[in-house]
Tab-separated table of C-alpha atoms in Angstrom:
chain	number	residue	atom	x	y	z
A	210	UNK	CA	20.636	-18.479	-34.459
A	211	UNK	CA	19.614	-21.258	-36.674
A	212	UNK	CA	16.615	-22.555	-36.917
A	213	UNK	CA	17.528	-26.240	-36.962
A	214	UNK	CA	19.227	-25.261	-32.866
A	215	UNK	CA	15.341	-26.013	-31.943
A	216	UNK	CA	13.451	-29.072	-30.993
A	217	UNK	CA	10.413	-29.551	-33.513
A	218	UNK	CA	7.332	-30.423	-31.196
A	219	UNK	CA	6.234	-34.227	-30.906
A	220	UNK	CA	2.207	-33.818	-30.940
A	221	UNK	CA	1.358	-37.001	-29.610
A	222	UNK	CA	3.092	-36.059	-26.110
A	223	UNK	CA	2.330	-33.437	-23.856
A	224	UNK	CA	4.682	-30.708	-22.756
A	225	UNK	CA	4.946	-29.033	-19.810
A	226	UNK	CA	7.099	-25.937	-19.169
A	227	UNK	CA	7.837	-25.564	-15.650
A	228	UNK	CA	8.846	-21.763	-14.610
A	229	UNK	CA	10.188	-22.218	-10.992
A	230	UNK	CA	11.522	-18.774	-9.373
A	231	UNK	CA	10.485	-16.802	-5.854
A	232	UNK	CA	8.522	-13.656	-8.342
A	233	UNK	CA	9.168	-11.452	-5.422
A	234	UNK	CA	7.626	-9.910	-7.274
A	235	UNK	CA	6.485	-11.393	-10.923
A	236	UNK	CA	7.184	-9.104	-13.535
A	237	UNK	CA	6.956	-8.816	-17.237
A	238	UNK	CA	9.615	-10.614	-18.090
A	239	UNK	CA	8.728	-13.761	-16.622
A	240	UNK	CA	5.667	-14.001	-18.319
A	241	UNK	CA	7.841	-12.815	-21.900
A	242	UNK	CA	10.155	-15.882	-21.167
A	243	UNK	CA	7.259	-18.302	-20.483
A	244	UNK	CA	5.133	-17.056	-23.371
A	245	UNK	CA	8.152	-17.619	-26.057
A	246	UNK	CA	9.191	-20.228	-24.612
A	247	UNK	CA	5.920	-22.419	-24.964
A	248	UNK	CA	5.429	-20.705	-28.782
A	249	UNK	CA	8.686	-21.599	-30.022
A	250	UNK	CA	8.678	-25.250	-28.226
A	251	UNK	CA	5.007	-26.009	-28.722
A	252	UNK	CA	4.472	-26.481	-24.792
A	253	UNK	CA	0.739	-27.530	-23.884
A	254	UNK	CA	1.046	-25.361	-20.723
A	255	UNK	CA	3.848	-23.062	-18.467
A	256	UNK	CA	3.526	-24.041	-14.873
A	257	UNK	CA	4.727	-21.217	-12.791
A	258	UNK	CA	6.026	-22.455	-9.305
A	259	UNK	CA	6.959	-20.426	-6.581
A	260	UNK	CA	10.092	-21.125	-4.469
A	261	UNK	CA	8.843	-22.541	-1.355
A	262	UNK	CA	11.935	-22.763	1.494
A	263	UNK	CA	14.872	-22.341	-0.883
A	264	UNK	CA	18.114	-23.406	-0.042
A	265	UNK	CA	19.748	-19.901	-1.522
A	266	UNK	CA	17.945	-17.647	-0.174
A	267	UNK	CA	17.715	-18.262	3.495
A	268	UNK	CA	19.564	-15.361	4.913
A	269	UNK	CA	17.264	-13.031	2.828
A	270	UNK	CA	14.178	-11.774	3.606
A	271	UNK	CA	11.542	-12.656	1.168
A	272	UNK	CA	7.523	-11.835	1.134
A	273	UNK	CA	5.153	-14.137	2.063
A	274	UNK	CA	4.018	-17.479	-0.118
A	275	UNK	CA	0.135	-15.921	-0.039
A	276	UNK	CA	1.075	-12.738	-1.671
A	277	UNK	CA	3.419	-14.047	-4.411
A	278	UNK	CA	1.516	-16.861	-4.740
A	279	UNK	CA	-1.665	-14.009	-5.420
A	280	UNK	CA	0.663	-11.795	-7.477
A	281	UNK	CA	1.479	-14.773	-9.703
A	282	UNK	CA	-2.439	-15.788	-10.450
A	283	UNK	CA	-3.217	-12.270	-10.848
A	284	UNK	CA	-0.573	-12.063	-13.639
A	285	UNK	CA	-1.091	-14.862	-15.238
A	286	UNK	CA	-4.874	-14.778	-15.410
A	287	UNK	CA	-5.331	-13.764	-18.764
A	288	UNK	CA	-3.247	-16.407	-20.484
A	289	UNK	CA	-5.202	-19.470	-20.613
A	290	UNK	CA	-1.631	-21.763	-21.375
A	291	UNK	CA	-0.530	-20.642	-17.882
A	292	UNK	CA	-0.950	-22.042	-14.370
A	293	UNK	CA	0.042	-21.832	-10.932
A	294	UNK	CA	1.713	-24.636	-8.960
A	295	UNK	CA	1.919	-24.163	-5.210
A	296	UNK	CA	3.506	-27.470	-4.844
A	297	UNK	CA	6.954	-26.033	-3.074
A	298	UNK	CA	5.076	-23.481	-0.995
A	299	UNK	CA	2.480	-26.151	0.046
A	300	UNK	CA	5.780	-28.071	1.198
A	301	UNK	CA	7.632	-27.570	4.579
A	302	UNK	CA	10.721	-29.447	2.555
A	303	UNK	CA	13.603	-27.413	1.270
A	304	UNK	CA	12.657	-26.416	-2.161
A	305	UNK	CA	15.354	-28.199	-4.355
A	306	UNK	CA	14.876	-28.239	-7.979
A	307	UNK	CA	15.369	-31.904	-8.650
A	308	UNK	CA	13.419	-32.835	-6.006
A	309	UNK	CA	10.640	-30.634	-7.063
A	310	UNK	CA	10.890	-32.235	-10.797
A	311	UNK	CA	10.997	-35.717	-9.677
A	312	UNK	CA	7.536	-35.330	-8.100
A	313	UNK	CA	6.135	-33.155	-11.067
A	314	UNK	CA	7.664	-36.117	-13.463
A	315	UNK	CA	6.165	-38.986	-11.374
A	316	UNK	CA	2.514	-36.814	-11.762
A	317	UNK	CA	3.005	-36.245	-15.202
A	318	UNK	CA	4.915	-39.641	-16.403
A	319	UNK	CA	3.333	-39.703	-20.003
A	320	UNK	CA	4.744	-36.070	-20.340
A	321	UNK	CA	7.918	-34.487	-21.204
A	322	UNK	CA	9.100	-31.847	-18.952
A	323	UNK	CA	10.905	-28.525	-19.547
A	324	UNK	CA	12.215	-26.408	-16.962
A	325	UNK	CA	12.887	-22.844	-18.449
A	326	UNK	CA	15.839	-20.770	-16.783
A	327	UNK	CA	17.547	-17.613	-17.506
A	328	UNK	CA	21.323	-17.011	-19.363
A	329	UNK	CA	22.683	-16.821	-15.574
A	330	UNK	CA	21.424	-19.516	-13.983
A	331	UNK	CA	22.500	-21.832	-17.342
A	332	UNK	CA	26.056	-20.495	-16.261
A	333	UNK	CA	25.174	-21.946	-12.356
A	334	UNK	CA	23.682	-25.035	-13.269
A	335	UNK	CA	26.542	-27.320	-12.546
A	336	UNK	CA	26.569	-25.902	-9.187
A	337	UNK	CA	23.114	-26.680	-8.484
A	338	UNK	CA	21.907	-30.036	-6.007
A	339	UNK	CA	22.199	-32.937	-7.794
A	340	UNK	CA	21.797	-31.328	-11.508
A	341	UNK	CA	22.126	-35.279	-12.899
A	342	UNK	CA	19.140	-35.416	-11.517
A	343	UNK	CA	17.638	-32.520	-12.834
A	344	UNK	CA	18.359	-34.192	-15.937
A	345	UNK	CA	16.890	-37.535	-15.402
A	346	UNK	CA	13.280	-35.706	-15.029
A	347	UNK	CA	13.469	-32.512	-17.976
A	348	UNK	CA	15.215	-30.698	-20.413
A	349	UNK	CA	16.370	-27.371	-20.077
A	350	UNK	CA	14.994	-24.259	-22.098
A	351	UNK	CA	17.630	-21.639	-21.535
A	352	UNK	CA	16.994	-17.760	-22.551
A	353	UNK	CA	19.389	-15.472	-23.591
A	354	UNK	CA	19.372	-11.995	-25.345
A	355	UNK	CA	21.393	-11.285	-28.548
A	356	UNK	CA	23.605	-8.790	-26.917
A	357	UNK	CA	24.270	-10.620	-23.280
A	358	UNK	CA	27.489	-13.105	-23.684
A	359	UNK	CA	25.319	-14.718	-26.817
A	360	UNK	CA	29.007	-16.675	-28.123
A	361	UNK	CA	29.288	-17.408	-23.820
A	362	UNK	CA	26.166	-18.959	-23.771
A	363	UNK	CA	26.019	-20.890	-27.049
A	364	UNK	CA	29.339	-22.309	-25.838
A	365	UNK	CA	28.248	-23.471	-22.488
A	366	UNK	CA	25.165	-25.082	-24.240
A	367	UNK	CA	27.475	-27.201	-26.101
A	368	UNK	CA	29.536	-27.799	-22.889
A	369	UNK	CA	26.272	-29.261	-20.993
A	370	UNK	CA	25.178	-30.790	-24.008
A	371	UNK	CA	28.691	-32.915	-24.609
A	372	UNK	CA	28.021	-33.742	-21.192
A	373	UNK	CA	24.351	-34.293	-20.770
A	374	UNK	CA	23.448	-35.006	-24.539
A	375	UNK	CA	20.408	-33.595	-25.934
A	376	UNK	CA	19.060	-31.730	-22.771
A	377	UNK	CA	19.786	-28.411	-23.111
A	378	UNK	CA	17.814	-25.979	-25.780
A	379	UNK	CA	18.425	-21.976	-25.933
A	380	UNK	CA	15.282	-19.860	-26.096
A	381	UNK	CA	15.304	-16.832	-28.141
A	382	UNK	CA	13.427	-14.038	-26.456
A	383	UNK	CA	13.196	-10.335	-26.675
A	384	UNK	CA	15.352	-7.752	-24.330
A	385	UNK	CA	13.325	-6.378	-21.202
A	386	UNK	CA	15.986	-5.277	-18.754
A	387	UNK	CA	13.812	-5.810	-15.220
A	388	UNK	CA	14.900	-7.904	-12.159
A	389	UNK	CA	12.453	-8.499	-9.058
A	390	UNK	CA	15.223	-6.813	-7.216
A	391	UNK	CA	15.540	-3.708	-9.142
A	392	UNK	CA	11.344	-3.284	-8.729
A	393	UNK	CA	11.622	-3.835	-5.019
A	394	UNK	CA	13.884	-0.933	-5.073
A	395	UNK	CA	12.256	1.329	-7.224
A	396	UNK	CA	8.935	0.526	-4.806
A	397	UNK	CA	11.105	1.590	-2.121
A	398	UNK	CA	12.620	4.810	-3.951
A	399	UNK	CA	9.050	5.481	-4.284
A	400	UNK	CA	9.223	5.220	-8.658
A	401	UNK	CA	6.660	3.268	-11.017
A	402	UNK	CA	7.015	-0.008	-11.758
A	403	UNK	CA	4.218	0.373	-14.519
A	404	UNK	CA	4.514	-1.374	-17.908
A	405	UNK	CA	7.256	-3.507	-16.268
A	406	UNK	CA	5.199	-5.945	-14.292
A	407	UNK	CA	1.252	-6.269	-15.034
A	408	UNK	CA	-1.520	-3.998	-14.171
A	409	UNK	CA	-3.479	-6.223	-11.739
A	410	UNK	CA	0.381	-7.045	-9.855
A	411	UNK	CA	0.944	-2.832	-10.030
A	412	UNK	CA	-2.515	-2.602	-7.894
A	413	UNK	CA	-2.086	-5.189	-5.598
A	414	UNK	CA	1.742	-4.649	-4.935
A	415	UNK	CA	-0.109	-0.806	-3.924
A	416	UNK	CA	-3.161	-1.923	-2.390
A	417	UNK	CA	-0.880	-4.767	0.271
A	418	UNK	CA	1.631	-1.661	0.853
A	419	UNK	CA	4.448	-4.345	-0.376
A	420	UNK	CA	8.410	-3.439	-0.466
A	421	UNK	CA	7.751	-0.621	1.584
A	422	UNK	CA	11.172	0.076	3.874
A	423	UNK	CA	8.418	1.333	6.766
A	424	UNK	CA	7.592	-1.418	9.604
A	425	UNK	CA	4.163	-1.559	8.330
A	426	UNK	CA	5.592	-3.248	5.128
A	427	UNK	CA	3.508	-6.489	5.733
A	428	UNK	CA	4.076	-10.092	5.617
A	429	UNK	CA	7.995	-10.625	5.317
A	430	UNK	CA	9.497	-13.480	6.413
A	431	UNK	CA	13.218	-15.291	6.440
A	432	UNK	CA	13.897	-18.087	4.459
């Protein structure tokens, strides 16, 4: 891809990456996304916020805010460009992204927002609540991996951006083939999940007895 596809950074405003996402649990990948994503786009910081009552996943079972909420400092402790947000799980509100960005843009007015998303969910957007919206409060940083659909997903970035000019930005980032779901089953099938999510998340995944299929499993709730 081109180099001239990217946004050159404006240094006299601040920007914000916002990383929304349930990290049930947080893994490497996340944090490889977020940490290209503010090199490449000069972001000032990468807000991680966890889903708080999200309209897609309420006939799942997901853990407990406190414990993803504690998996997500723990991982992103030792990168001093990253924070945690609790704003949606501090919320009793259904957890919809533009709602969520229209808040985070009326706290951070003189900044310009971007909310980083995967190659799928760039493929959902349209689907999503209100995505004008979206739009009103961010751009999008959109990741994708050279051999995953790349002529797909450079077309539907000039779809949305025909239709939403100048909002939508692909982020080049390196192949790690982990999903949240596939380490909640290998935790259950009783297999590592080190080097694919960080050390202090390994311990304390081990330490709660999380994604455990015994009763003791603690802490899960429906959404």
């Amino acid at each position: 891809m081109e180099r001239k596809q990217f946004i050159e950074p404006d240094k006299t405003v601040r920007r914000i990456g916002i990383m929304g996402g349930t990290f049930d649990p947080i893994h490497n990948g996340h944090l490889m996304i977020a940490e290209n994503a503010r090199q490449q786009y000069g972001l000032e910081q990468v807000q991680f916020i966890p889903t708080g009552h999200s309209p897609l996943k309420h006939k799942q079972q997901i853990t407990d805010a406190l414990h993803r909420c504690n998996m997500v400092s723990l991982a992103i402790s030792a990168n001093q460009w990253f924070t945690l947000n609790t704003i949606e799980v501090s919320s009793q509100e259904i957890s919809y992204t533009f709602h969520t960005l229209n808040k985070l843009k009326e706290l951070y007015f003189n900044a310009e927002l971007f909310f980083i998303l995967g190659a799928d969910s760039l493929f959902d957007f349209e689907s999503w609540k209100n995505p004008e919206l979206i739009l009103e409060s961010c751009s999008i940083l959109a990741a994708y991996r050279t051999h995953q659909r790349q002529n797909e997903f450079l077309k539907q970035i000039e779809y949305l951006n025909e239709k939403y000019p100048g909002k939508f930005y692909p982020l080049d980032t390196p192949n790690l083939e982990v999903s949240s779901q596939e380490l909640r089953h290998r935790i259950q099938g009783k297999q590592t999940i080190r080097y694919l999510v960080p050390d202090k998340v390994d311990a304390y995944i081990r330490e709660k007895k999380l994604y455990q299929r015994d009763k003791n499993s603690p802490l899960l709730r429906n959404e």
